[in-house]
């Protein structure tokens, strides 16, 4: 990756499901997770003779996303049919936009090593989602049958296509994070990657440094987590560099990411636009967008991440670093707001969110909105630390348990017997025991080796299973060793 002989070129195509109540061309529900084939009608099942009717909300959302991403909004836009044969499309074509998308020529800014970098957005277009295939076996390759769930078919999507301005897997991740954040703030999508409402395909090529011509491009499909995006790109870049070094040819193709094996696998050779036999959908009239409509939406754009970051610094006195991490996700910012409303020590809250909370969420690939620790539970835990029921160290254990089980902190402390030991006599007994058992360290400390006290404190803490009040342990030890 850091091989200075080569330059990496990446462009992302991101699909996001819009937060409309109904589908793009019929009035079926878009809700996630219903019984298979319950959100369907003759329209989205592709029955002959049923005409599509465009959901105006979809256009509102497309304009909103376009404005938030600094795009030009077309005055004239139209829908086209994109043809391919696969059971996830009942009509054998997807209604999408080809040469006249609703938004063009935008950009967003990513923060990379403390510097702002602008990544171009080539276009944003509206389209319908395909249905979901449920494969019968362990994987698509080994299953003997597949079932089709049409609930997702016809859910409105925006496809957001970046320019090939991204230069590393880290930048790709930063771009996707920023894009997700902007889409969340505008509330056009809930962007739950776990539920597939934000999905990403990555195009990548590698060329000799300074070359004017891009290398052979590979498209990796369906990267559904930030980790998958970064890992898949790192793998693919390495594969390209190896091929270039060995003079092996690379082919332009579509690949898939195998999460378990940690490798990409070839799916098919890349299709070209003409393979899709695009033509304007004769069942839909063009979309004409007045400037008043655009301005109306511009006026009502909600606060975007950058503005909220500045507000958090101003109102809560958060450092820029904290504010930028906490506002990077709208849901996290709201979580923070909810905590601070109950517990005004903003920096303490921020430390827990940026440390334990984000780490746990990342480790489990969990969305904060699904987190079992609700703001009031986190605050209750902070109060237990403040009133010395538990130590900061034990709080970590309580936090972990809350995260896993969703139990209340006070219940966890009671059940697991985690109440901090503050009884002078009890601590003294343990201190005596440790002094007795560690004559060498005691000698060291007495002869001026300040460090030895740390070891002795550690031994008492261990003896108390982490429950002794560390300040008291320290004090008592020093008193006894004087
Ligand atoms: P298609 O419609 O065939 O997928 P596009 O021209 O629309 O092709 O490009 C899709 C994505 O691929 C865009 O995000 C673009 O920035 C990116 N891209 C184009 N050429 C390259 C390249 N050589 N290397 C990496 N990414 C590329
Ligand atoms: Mg593509
Ligand atoms: Zn329908």
PDB file of N, CA and C in Angstrom, residues 168-249:
ATOM      1  N   UNK A 168      -6.596   6.089  -1.520  1.00  0.00           N
ATOM      2  CA  UNK A 168      -6.180   4.997  -0.626  1.00  0.00           C
ATOM      3  C   UNK A 168      -7.415   4.393   0.030  1.00  0.00           C
ATOM      4  N   UNK A 169      -7.285   3.177   0.560  1.00  0.00           N
ATOM      5  CA  UNK A 169      -8.415   2.585   1.292  1.00  0.00           C
ATOM      6  C   UNK A 169      -8.850   3.451   2.483  1.00  0.00           C
ATOM      7  N   UNK A 170      -7.902   4.127   3.142  1.00  0.00           N
ATOM      8  CA  UNK A 170      -8.261   5.003   4.272  1.00  0.00           C
ATOM      9  C   UNK A 170      -9.138   6.155   3.780  1.00  0.00           C
ATOM     10  N   UNK A 171      -8.769   6.732   2.636  1.00  0.00           N
ATOM     11  CA  UNK A 171      -9.576   7.817   2.088  1.00  0.00           C
ATOM     12  C   UNK A 171     -10.962   7.311   1.701  1.00  0.00           C
ATOM     13  N   UNK A 172     -11.018   6.086   1.192  1.00  0.00           N
ATOM     14  CA  UNK A 172     -12.314   5.522   0.792  1.00  0.00           C
ATOM     15  C   UNK A 172     -13.216   5.410   2.016  1.00  0.00           C
ATOM     16  N   UNK A 173     -12.622   4.953   3.103  1.00  0.00           N
ATOM     17  CA  UNK A 173     -13.387   4.816   4.331  1.00  0.00           C
ATOM     18  C   UNK A 173     -13.845   6.184   4.840  1.00  0.00           C
ATOM     19  N   UNK A 174     -12.947   7.149   4.797  1.00  0.00           N
ATOM     20  CA  UNK A 174     -13.293   8.502   5.258  1.00  0.00           C
ATOM     21  C   UNK A 174     -14.409   9.090   4.388  1.00  0.00           C
ATOM     22  N   UNK A 175     -14.335   8.836   3.098  1.00  0.00           N
ATOM     23  CA  UNK A 175     -15.371   9.330   2.181  1.00  0.00           C
ATOM     24  C   UNK A 175     -16.728   8.718   2.537  1.00  0.00           C
ATOM     25  N   UNK A 176     -16.727   7.390   2.732  1.00  0.00           N
ATOM     26  CA  UNK A 176     -18.008   6.723   3.025  1.00  0.00           C
ATOM     27  C   UNK A 176     -18.558   7.189   4.372  1.00  0.00           C
ATOM     28  N   UNK A 177     -17.678   7.398   5.335  1.00  0.00           N
ATOM     29  CA  UNK A 177     -18.140   7.874   6.645  1.00  0.00           C
ATOM     30  C   UNK A 177     -18.760   9.261   6.526  1.00  0.00           C
ATOM     31  N   UNK A 178     -18.093  10.120   5.777  1.00  0.00           N
ATOM     32  CA  UNK A 178     -18.605  11.483   5.628  1.00  0.00           C
ATOM     33  C   UNK A 178     -19.936  11.475   4.869  1.00  0.00           C
ATOM     34  N   UNK A 179     -19.983  10.672   3.817  1.00  0.00           N
ATOM     35  CA  UNK A 179     -21.221  10.595   3.024  1.00  0.00           C
ATOM     36  C   UNK A 179     -22.372  10.096   3.894  1.00  0.00           C
ATOM     37  N   UNK A 180     -22.109   9.046   4.659  1.00  0.00           N
ATOM     38  CA  UNK A 180     -23.127   8.484   5.544  1.00  0.00           C
ATOM     39  C   UNK A 180     -23.614   9.558   6.511  1.00  0.00           C
ATOM     40  N   UNK A 181     -22.663  10.271   7.071  1.00  0.00           N
ATOM     41  CA  UNK A 181     -23.007  11.295   8.036  1.00  0.00           C
ATOM     42  C   UNK A 181     -23.901  12.371   7.407  1.00  0.00           C
ATOM     43  N   UNK A 182     -23.568  12.819   6.203  1.00  0.00           N
ATOM     44  CA  UNK A 182     -24.372  13.865   5.552  1.00  0.00           C
ATOM     45  C   UNK A 182     -25.775  13.339   5.230  1.00  0.00           C
ATOM     46  N   UNK A 183     -25.846  12.093   4.772  1.00  0.00           N
ATOM     47  CA  UNK A 183     -27.159  11.522   4.443  1.00  0.00           C
ATOM     48  C   UNK A 183     -28.017  11.369   5.699  1.00  0.00           C
ATOM     49  N   UNK A 184     -27.384  10.997   6.799  1.00  0.00           N
ATOM     50  CA  UNK A 184     -28.123  10.875   8.064  1.00  0.00           C
ATOM     51  C   UNK A 184     -28.651  12.235   8.518  1.00  0.00           C
ATOM     52  N   UNK A 185     -27.809  13.242   8.437  1.00  0.00           N
ATOM     53  CA  UNK A 185     -28.221  14.569   8.899  1.00  0.00           C
ATOM     54  C   UNK A 185     -29.377  15.123   8.072  1.00  0.00           C
ATOM     55  N   UNK A 186     -29.338  14.864   6.776  1.00  0.00           N
ATOM     56  CA  UNK A 186     -30.444  15.370   5.949  1.00  0.00           C
ATOM     57  C   UNK A 186     -31.693  14.511   6.139  1.00  0.00           C
ATOM     58  N   UNK A 187     -31.527  13.359   6.795  1.00  0.00           N
ATOM     59  CA  UNK A 187     -32.631  12.437   7.060  1.00  0.00           C
ATOM     60  C   UNK A 187     -33.260  11.887   5.800  1.00  0.00           C
ATOM     61  N   UNK A 188     -32.482  11.757   4.734  1.00  0.00           N
ATOM     62  CA  UNK A 188     -33.037  11.115   3.543  1.00  0.00           C
ATOM     63  C   UNK A 188     -32.974   9.598   3.688  1.00  0.00           C
ATOM     64  N   UNK A 189     -32.058   9.127   4.544  1.00  0.00           N
ATOM     65  CA  UNK A 189     -31.915   7.680   4.722  1.00  0.00           C
ATOM     66  C   UNK A 189     -31.510   7.407   6.159  1.00  0.00           C
ATOM     67  N   UNK A 190     -31.849   6.224   6.673  1.00  0.00           N
ATOM     68  CA  UNK A 190     -31.364   5.936   8.027  1.00  0.00           C
ATOM     69  C   UNK A 190     -29.966   5.304   7.979  1.00  0.00           C
ATOM     70  N   UNK A 191     -29.495   4.986   6.764  1.00  0.00           N
ATOM     71  CA  UNK A 191     -28.095   4.563   6.578  1.00  0.00           C
ATOM     72  C   UNK A 191     -27.672   3.419   7.478  1.00  0.00           C
ATOM     73  N   UNK A 192     -28.552   2.439   7.699  1.00  0.00           N
ATOM     74  CA  UNK A 192     -28.138   1.303   8.520  1.00  0.00           C
ATOM     75  C   UNK A 192     -27.451   0.287   7.627  1.00  0.00           C
ATOM     76  N   UNK A 193     -26.142   0.245   7.717  1.00  0.00           N
ATOM     77  CA  UNK A 193     -25.416  -0.672   6.841  1.00  0.00           C
ATOM     78  C   UNK A 193     -25.780  -2.121   7.155  1.00  0.00           C
ATOM     79  N   UNK A 194     -26.092  -2.386   8.441  1.00  0.00           N
ATOM     80  CA  UNK A 194     -26.446  -3.756   8.843  1.00  0.00           C
ATOM     81  C   UNK A 194     -27.745  -4.201   8.169  1.00  0.00           C
ATOM     82  N   UNK A 195     -28.631  -3.244   7.856  1.00  0.00           N
ATOM     83  CA  UNK A 195     -29.899  -3.601   7.211  1.00  0.00           C
ATOM     84  C   UNK A 195     -29.846  -3.346   5.709  1.00  0.00           C
ATOM     85  N   UNK A 196     -28.679  -2.982   5.224  1.00  0.00           N
ATOM     86  CA  UNK A 196     -28.525  -2.785   3.784  1.00  0.00           C
ATOM     87  C   UNK A 196     -29.083  -1.479   3.271  1.00  0.00           C
ATOM     88  N   UNK A 197     -29.398  -0.533   4.143  1.00  0.00           N
ATOM     89  CA  UNK A 197     -29.924   0.727   3.615  1.00  0.00           C
ATOM     90  C   UNK A 197     -28.800   1.668   3.181  1.00  0.00           C
ATOM     91  N   UNK A 198     -27.554   1.246   3.371  1.00  0.00           N
ATOM     92  CA  UNK A 198     -26.413   1.938   2.761  1.00  0.00           C
ATOM     93  C   UNK A 198     -25.462   0.846   2.283  1.00  0.00           C
ATOM     94  N   UNK A 199     -25.237   0.808   0.972  1.00  0.00           N
ATOM     95  CA  UNK A 199     -24.386  -0.256   0.417  1.00  0.00           C
ATOM     96  C   UNK A 199     -23.368   0.372  -0.532  1.00  0.00           C
ATOM     97  N   UNK A 200     -22.247  -0.266  -0.622  1.00  0.00           N
ATOM     98  CA  UNK A 200     -21.169   0.373  -1.372  1.00  0.00           C
ATOM     99  C   UNK A 200     -20.476  -0.604  -2.313  1.00  0.00           C
ATOM    100  N   UNK A 201     -20.265  -0.176  -3.559  1.00  0.00           N
ATOM    101  CA  UNK A 201     -19.414  -0.899  -4.509  1.00  0.00           C
ATOM    102  C   UNK A 201     -18.165  -0.055  -4.692  1.00  0.00           C
ATOM    103  N   UNK A 202     -17.023  -0.706  -4.758  1.00  0.00           N
ATOM    104  CA  UNK A 202     -15.782   0.058  -4.895  1.00  0.00           C
ATOM    105  C   UNK A 202     -15.072  -0.289  -6.192  1.00  0.00           C
ATOM    106  N   UNK A 203     -14.701   0.742  -6.945  1.00  0.00           N
ATOM    107  CA  UNK A 203     -13.903   0.558  -8.158  1.00  0.00           C
ATOM    108  C   UNK A 203     -12.467   0.904  -7.807  1.00  0.00           C
ATOM    109  N   UNK A 204     -11.564   0.032  -8.204  1.00  0.00           N
ATOM    110  CA  UNK A 204     -10.171   0.296  -7.837  1.00  0.00           C
ATOM    111  C   UNK A 204      -9.225  -0.082  -8.969  1.00  0.00           C
ATOM    112  N   UNK A 205      -8.201   0.723  -9.115  1.00  0.00           N
ATOM    113  CA  UNK A 205      -7.139   0.404 -10.066  1.00  0.00           C
ATOM    114  C   UNK A 205      -5.823   0.909  -9.498  1.00  0.00           C
ATOM    115  N   UNK A 206      -4.733   0.388 -10.026  1.00  0.00           N
ATOM    116  CA  UNK A 206      -3.403   0.795  -9.556  1.00  0.00           C
ATOM    117  C   UNK A 206      -2.570   1.148 -10.784  1.00  0.00           C
ATOM    118  N   UNK A 207      -1.851   2.258 -10.711  1.00  0.00           N
ATOM    119  CA  UNK A 207      -0.983   2.639 -11.844  1.00  0.00           C
ATOM    120  C   UNK A 207       0.384   3.039 -11.321  1.00  0.00           C
ATOM    121  N   UNK A 208       1.386   2.982 -12.199  1.00  0.00           N
ATOM    122  CA  UNK A 208       2.706   3.452 -11.760  1.00  0.00           C
ATOM    123  C   UNK A 208       2.592   4.910 -11.373  1.00  0.00           C
ATOM    124  N   UNK A 209       3.298   5.293 -10.339  1.00  0.00           N
ATOM    125  CA  UNK A 209       3.231   6.665  -9.842  1.00  0.00           C
ATOM    126  C   UNK A 209       3.527   7.661 -10.970  1.00  0.00           C
ATOM    127  N   UNK A 210       2.703   8.705 -11.057  1.00  0.00           N
ATOM    128  CA  UNK A 210       2.947   9.737 -12.058  1.00  0.00           C
ATOM    129  C   UNK A 210       2.351   9.430 -13.422  1.00  0.00           C
ATOM    130  N   UNK A 211       1.849   8.214 -13.590  1.00  0.00           N
ATOM    131  CA  UNK A 211       1.258   7.848 -14.883  1.00  0.00           C
ATOM    132  C   UNK A 211       0.030   8.701 -15.160  1.00  0.00           C
ATOM    133  N   UNK A 212      -0.239   8.959 -16.451  1.00  0.00           N
ATOM    134  CA  UNK A 212      -1.406   9.771 -16.786  1.00  0.00           C
ATOM    135  C   UNK A 212      -2.606   8.883 -17.069  1.00  0.00           C
ATOM    136  N   UNK A 213      -2.328   7.613 -17.240  1.00  0.00           N
ATOM    137  CA  UNK A 213      -3.413   6.710 -17.598  1.00  0.00           C
ATOM    138  C   UNK A 213      -3.739   5.780 -16.431  1.00  0.00           C
ATOM    139  N   UNK A 214      -5.027   5.685 -16.096  1.00  0.00           N
ATOM    140  CA  UNK A 214      -5.426   4.797 -15.014  1.00  0.00           C
ATOM    141  C   UNK A 214      -5.167   3.345 -15.389  1.00  0.00           C
ATOM    142  N   UNK A 215      -4.935   2.539 -14.375  1.00  0.00           N
ATOM    143  CA  UNK A 215      -4.746   1.110 -14.602  1.00  0.00           C
ATOM    144  C   UNK A 215      -6.081   0.403 -14.829  1.00  0.00           C
ATOM    145  N   UNK A 216      -6.009  -0.922 -14.995  1.00  0.00           N
ATOM    146  CA  UNK A 216      -7.223  -1.717 -15.211  1.00  0.00           C
ATOM    147  C   UNK A 216      -8.105  -1.680 -13.962  1.00  0.00           C
ATOM    148  N   UNK A 217      -9.366  -1.400 -14.181  1.00  0.00           N
ATOM    149  CA  UNK A 217     -10.266  -1.214 -13.045  1.00  0.00           C
ATOM    150  C   UNK A 217     -11.037  -2.478 -12.707  1.00  0.00           C
ATOM    151  N   UNK A 218     -11.149  -2.728 -11.419  1.00  0.00           N
ATOM    152  CA  UNK A 218     -11.939  -3.846 -10.919  1.00  0.00           C
ATOM    153  C   UNK A 218     -13.038  -3.266 -10.037  1.00  0.00           C
ATOM    154  N   UNK A 219     -14.236  -3.816 -10.129  1.00  0.00           N
ATOM    155  CA  UNK A 219     -15.327  -3.341  -9.275  1.00  0.00           C
ATOM    156  C   UNK A 219     -15.621  -4.403  -8.227  1.00  0.00           C
ATOM    157  N   UNK A 220     -15.572  -4.024  -6.952  1.00  0.00           N
ATOM    158  CA  UNK A 220     -15.885  -4.976  -5.874  1.00  0.00           C
ATOM    159  C   UNK A 220     -17.288  -4.650  -5.383  1.00  0.00           C
ATOM    160  N   UNK A 221     -18.148  -5.653  -5.420  1.00  0.00           N
ATOM    161  CA  UNK A 221     -19.568  -5.460  -5.119  1.00  0.00           C
ATOM    162  C   UNK A 221     -19.902  -5.585  -3.635  1.00  0.00           C
ATOM    163  N   UNK A 222     -20.929  -4.857  -3.231  1.00  0.00           N
ATOM    164  CA  UNK A 222     -21.575  -5.079  -1.938  1.00  0.00           C
ATOM    165  C   UNK A 222     -20.667  -5.133  -0.724  1.00  0.00           C
ATOM    166  N   UNK A 223     -20.001  -4.039  -0.498  1.00  0.00           N
ATOM    167  CA  UNK A 223     -19.166  -3.940   0.695  1.00  0.00           C
ATOM    168  C   UNK A 223     -20.033  -3.285   1.764  1.00  0.00           C
ATOM    169  N   UNK A 224     -20.470  -4.107   2.711  1.00  0.00           N
ATOM    170  CA  UNK A 224     -21.531  -3.610   3.579  1.00  0.00           C
ATOM    171  C   UNK A 224     -21.114  -3.218   4.982  1.00  0.00           C
ATOM    172  N   UNK A 225     -19.844  -2.962   5.162  1.00  0.00           N
ATOM    173  CA  UNK A 225     -19.390  -2.358   6.414  1.00  0.00           C
ATOM    174  C   UNK A 225     -18.126  -1.575   6.087  1.00  0.00           C
ATOM    175  N   UNK A 226     -17.795  -0.637   6.984  1.00  0.00           N
ATOM    176  CA  UNK A 226     -16.581   0.150   6.762  1.00  0.00           C
ATOM    177  C   UNK A 226     -15.366  -0.762   6.745  1.00  0.00           C
ATOM    178  N   UNK A 227     -15.418  -1.752   7.615  1.00  0.00           N
ATOM    179  CA  UNK A 227     -14.283  -2.659   7.704  1.00  0.00           C
ATOM    180  C   UNK A 227     -14.122  -3.449   6.406  1.00  0.00           C
ATOM    181  N   UNK A 228     -15.258  -3.949   5.887  1.00  0.00           N
ATOM    182  CA  UNK A 228     -15.205  -4.714   4.640  1.00  0.00           C
ATOM    183  C   UNK A 228     -14.654  -3.846   3.514  1.00  0.00           C
ATOM    184  N   UNK A 229     -15.087  -2.594   3.466  1.00  0.00           N
ATOM    185  CA  UNK A 229     -14.616  -1.693   2.409  1.00  0.00           C
ATOM    186  C   UNK A 229     -13.096  -1.561   2.464  1.00  0.00           C
ATOM    187  N   UNK A 230     -12.587  -1.278   3.648  1.00  0.00           N
ATOM    188  CA  UNK A 230     -11.151  -1.036   3.792  1.00  0.00           C
ATOM    189  C   UNK A 230     -10.350  -2.313   3.533  1.00  0.00           C
ATOM    190  N   UNK A 231     -10.803  -3.409   4.146  1.00  0.00           N
ATOM    191  CA  UNK A 231     -10.097  -4.682   3.985  1.00  0.00           C
ATOM    192  C   UNK A 231     -10.093  -5.139   2.533  1.00  0.00           C
ATOM    193  N   UNK A 232     -11.245  -5.053   1.878  1.00  0.00           N
ATOM    194  CA  UNK A 232     -11.349  -5.518   0.489  1.00  0.00           C
ATOM    195  C   UNK A 232     -10.446  -4.682  -0.407  1.00  0.00           C
ATOM    196  N   UNK A 233     -10.431  -3.374  -0.174  1.00  0.00           N
ATOM    197  CA  UNK A 233      -9.589  -2.514  -1.002  1.00  0.00           C
ATOM    198  C   UNK A 233      -8.111  -2.804  -0.763  1.00  0.00           C
ATOM    199  N   UNK A 234      -7.746  -3.007   0.504  1.00  0.00           N
ATOM    200  CA  UNK A 234      -6.344  -3.302   0.806  1.00  0.00           C
ATOM    201  C   UNK A 234      -5.913  -4.596   0.102  1.00  0.00           C
ATOM    202  N   UNK A 235      -6.789  -5.577   0.175  1.00  0.00           N
ATOM    203  CA  UNK A 235      -6.474  -6.850  -0.480  1.00  0.00           C
ATOM    204  C   UNK A 235      -6.320  -6.656  -1.983  1.00  0.00           C
ATOM    205  N   UNK A 236      -7.271  -5.944  -2.566  1.00  0.00           N
ATOM    206  CA  UNK A 236      -7.294  -5.774  -4.011  1.00  0.00           C
ATOM    207  C   UNK A 236      -6.079  -4.971  -4.497  1.00  0.00           C
ATOM    208  N   UNK A 237      -5.712  -3.948  -3.766  1.00  0.00           N
ATOM    209  CA  UNK A 237      -4.543  -3.143  -4.141  1.00  0.00           C
ATOM    210  C   UNK A 237      -3.297  -4.033  -4.132  1.00  0.00           C
ATOM    211  N   UNK A 238      -3.197  -4.856  -3.103  1.00  0.00           N
ATOM    212  CA  UNK A 238      -2.051  -5.752  -2.996  1.00  0.00           C
ATOM    213  C   UNK A 238      -2.027  -6.728  -4.182  1.00  0.00           C
ATOM    214  N   UNK A 239      -3.189  -7.231  -4.539  1.00  0.00           N
ATOM    215  CA  UNK A 239      -3.274  -8.167  -5.666  1.00  0.00           C
ATOM    216  C   UNK A 239      -2.846  -7.482  -6.972  1.00  0.00           C
ATOM    217  N   UNK A 240      -3.282  -6.228  -7.154  1.00  0.00           N
ATOM    218  CA  UNK A 240      -2.906  -5.503  -8.373  1.00  0.00           C
ATOM    219  C   UNK A 240      -1.403  -5.249  -8.423  1.00  0.00           C
ATOM    220  N   UNK A 241      -0.853  -4.816  -7.284  1.00  0.00           N
ATOM    221  CA  UNK A 241       0.585  -4.515  -7.269  1.00  0.00           C
ATOM    222  C   UNK A 241       1.395  -5.779  -7.576  1.00  0.00           C
ATOM    223  N   UNK A 242       0.958  -6.884  -7.010  1.00  0.00           N
ATOM    224  CA  UNK A 242       1.644  -8.138  -7.251  1.00  0.00           C
ATOM    225  C   UNK A 242       1.620  -8.494  -8.742  1.00  0.00           C
ATOM    226  N   UNK A 243       0.442  -8.334  -9.346  1.00  0.00           N
ATOM    227  CA  UNK A 243       0.310  -8.649 -10.769  1.00  0.00           C
ATOM    228  C   UNK A 243       1.194  -7.722 -11.607  1.00  0.00           C
ATOM    229  N   UNK A 244       1.199  -6.442 -11.253  1.00  0.00           N
ATOM    230  CA  UNK A 244       2.022  -5.490 -12.012  1.00  0.00           C
ATOM    231  C   UNK A 244       3.505  -5.830 -11.880  1.00  0.00           C
ATOM    232  N   UNK A 245       3.914  -6.183 -10.650  1.00  0.00           N
ATOM    233  CA  UNK A 245       5.310  -6.535 -10.403  1.00  0.00           C
ATOM    234  C   UNK A 245       5.723  -7.760 -11.216  1.00  0.00           C
ATOM    235  N   UNK A 246       4.809  -8.704 -11.322  1.00  0.00           N
ATOM    236  CA  UNK A 246       5.148  -9.957 -11.988  1.00  0.00           C
ATOM    237  C   UNK A 246       4.794  -9.941 -13.460  1.00  0.00           C
ATOM    238  N   UNK A 247       4.316  -8.801 -13.938  1.00  0.00           N
ATOM    239  CA  UNK A 247       3.961  -8.692 -15.355  1.00  0.00           C
ATOM    240  C   UNK A 247       2.764  -9.545 -15.749  1.00  0.00           C
ATOM    241  N   UNK A 248       1.960  -9.903 -14.750  1.00  0.00           N
ATOM    242  CA  UNK A 248       0.752 -10.679 -15.040  1.00  0.00           C
ATOM    243  C   UNK A 248      -0.344  -9.719 -15.507  1.00  0.00           C
ATOM    244  N   UNK A 249      -1.173 -10.137 -16.460  1.00  0.00           N
ATOM    245  CA  UNK A 249      -2.243  -9.234 -16.892  1.00  0.00           C
ATOM    246  C   UNK A 249      -3.373  -9.180 -15.864  1.00  0.00           C
TER     247      UNK A 249
END
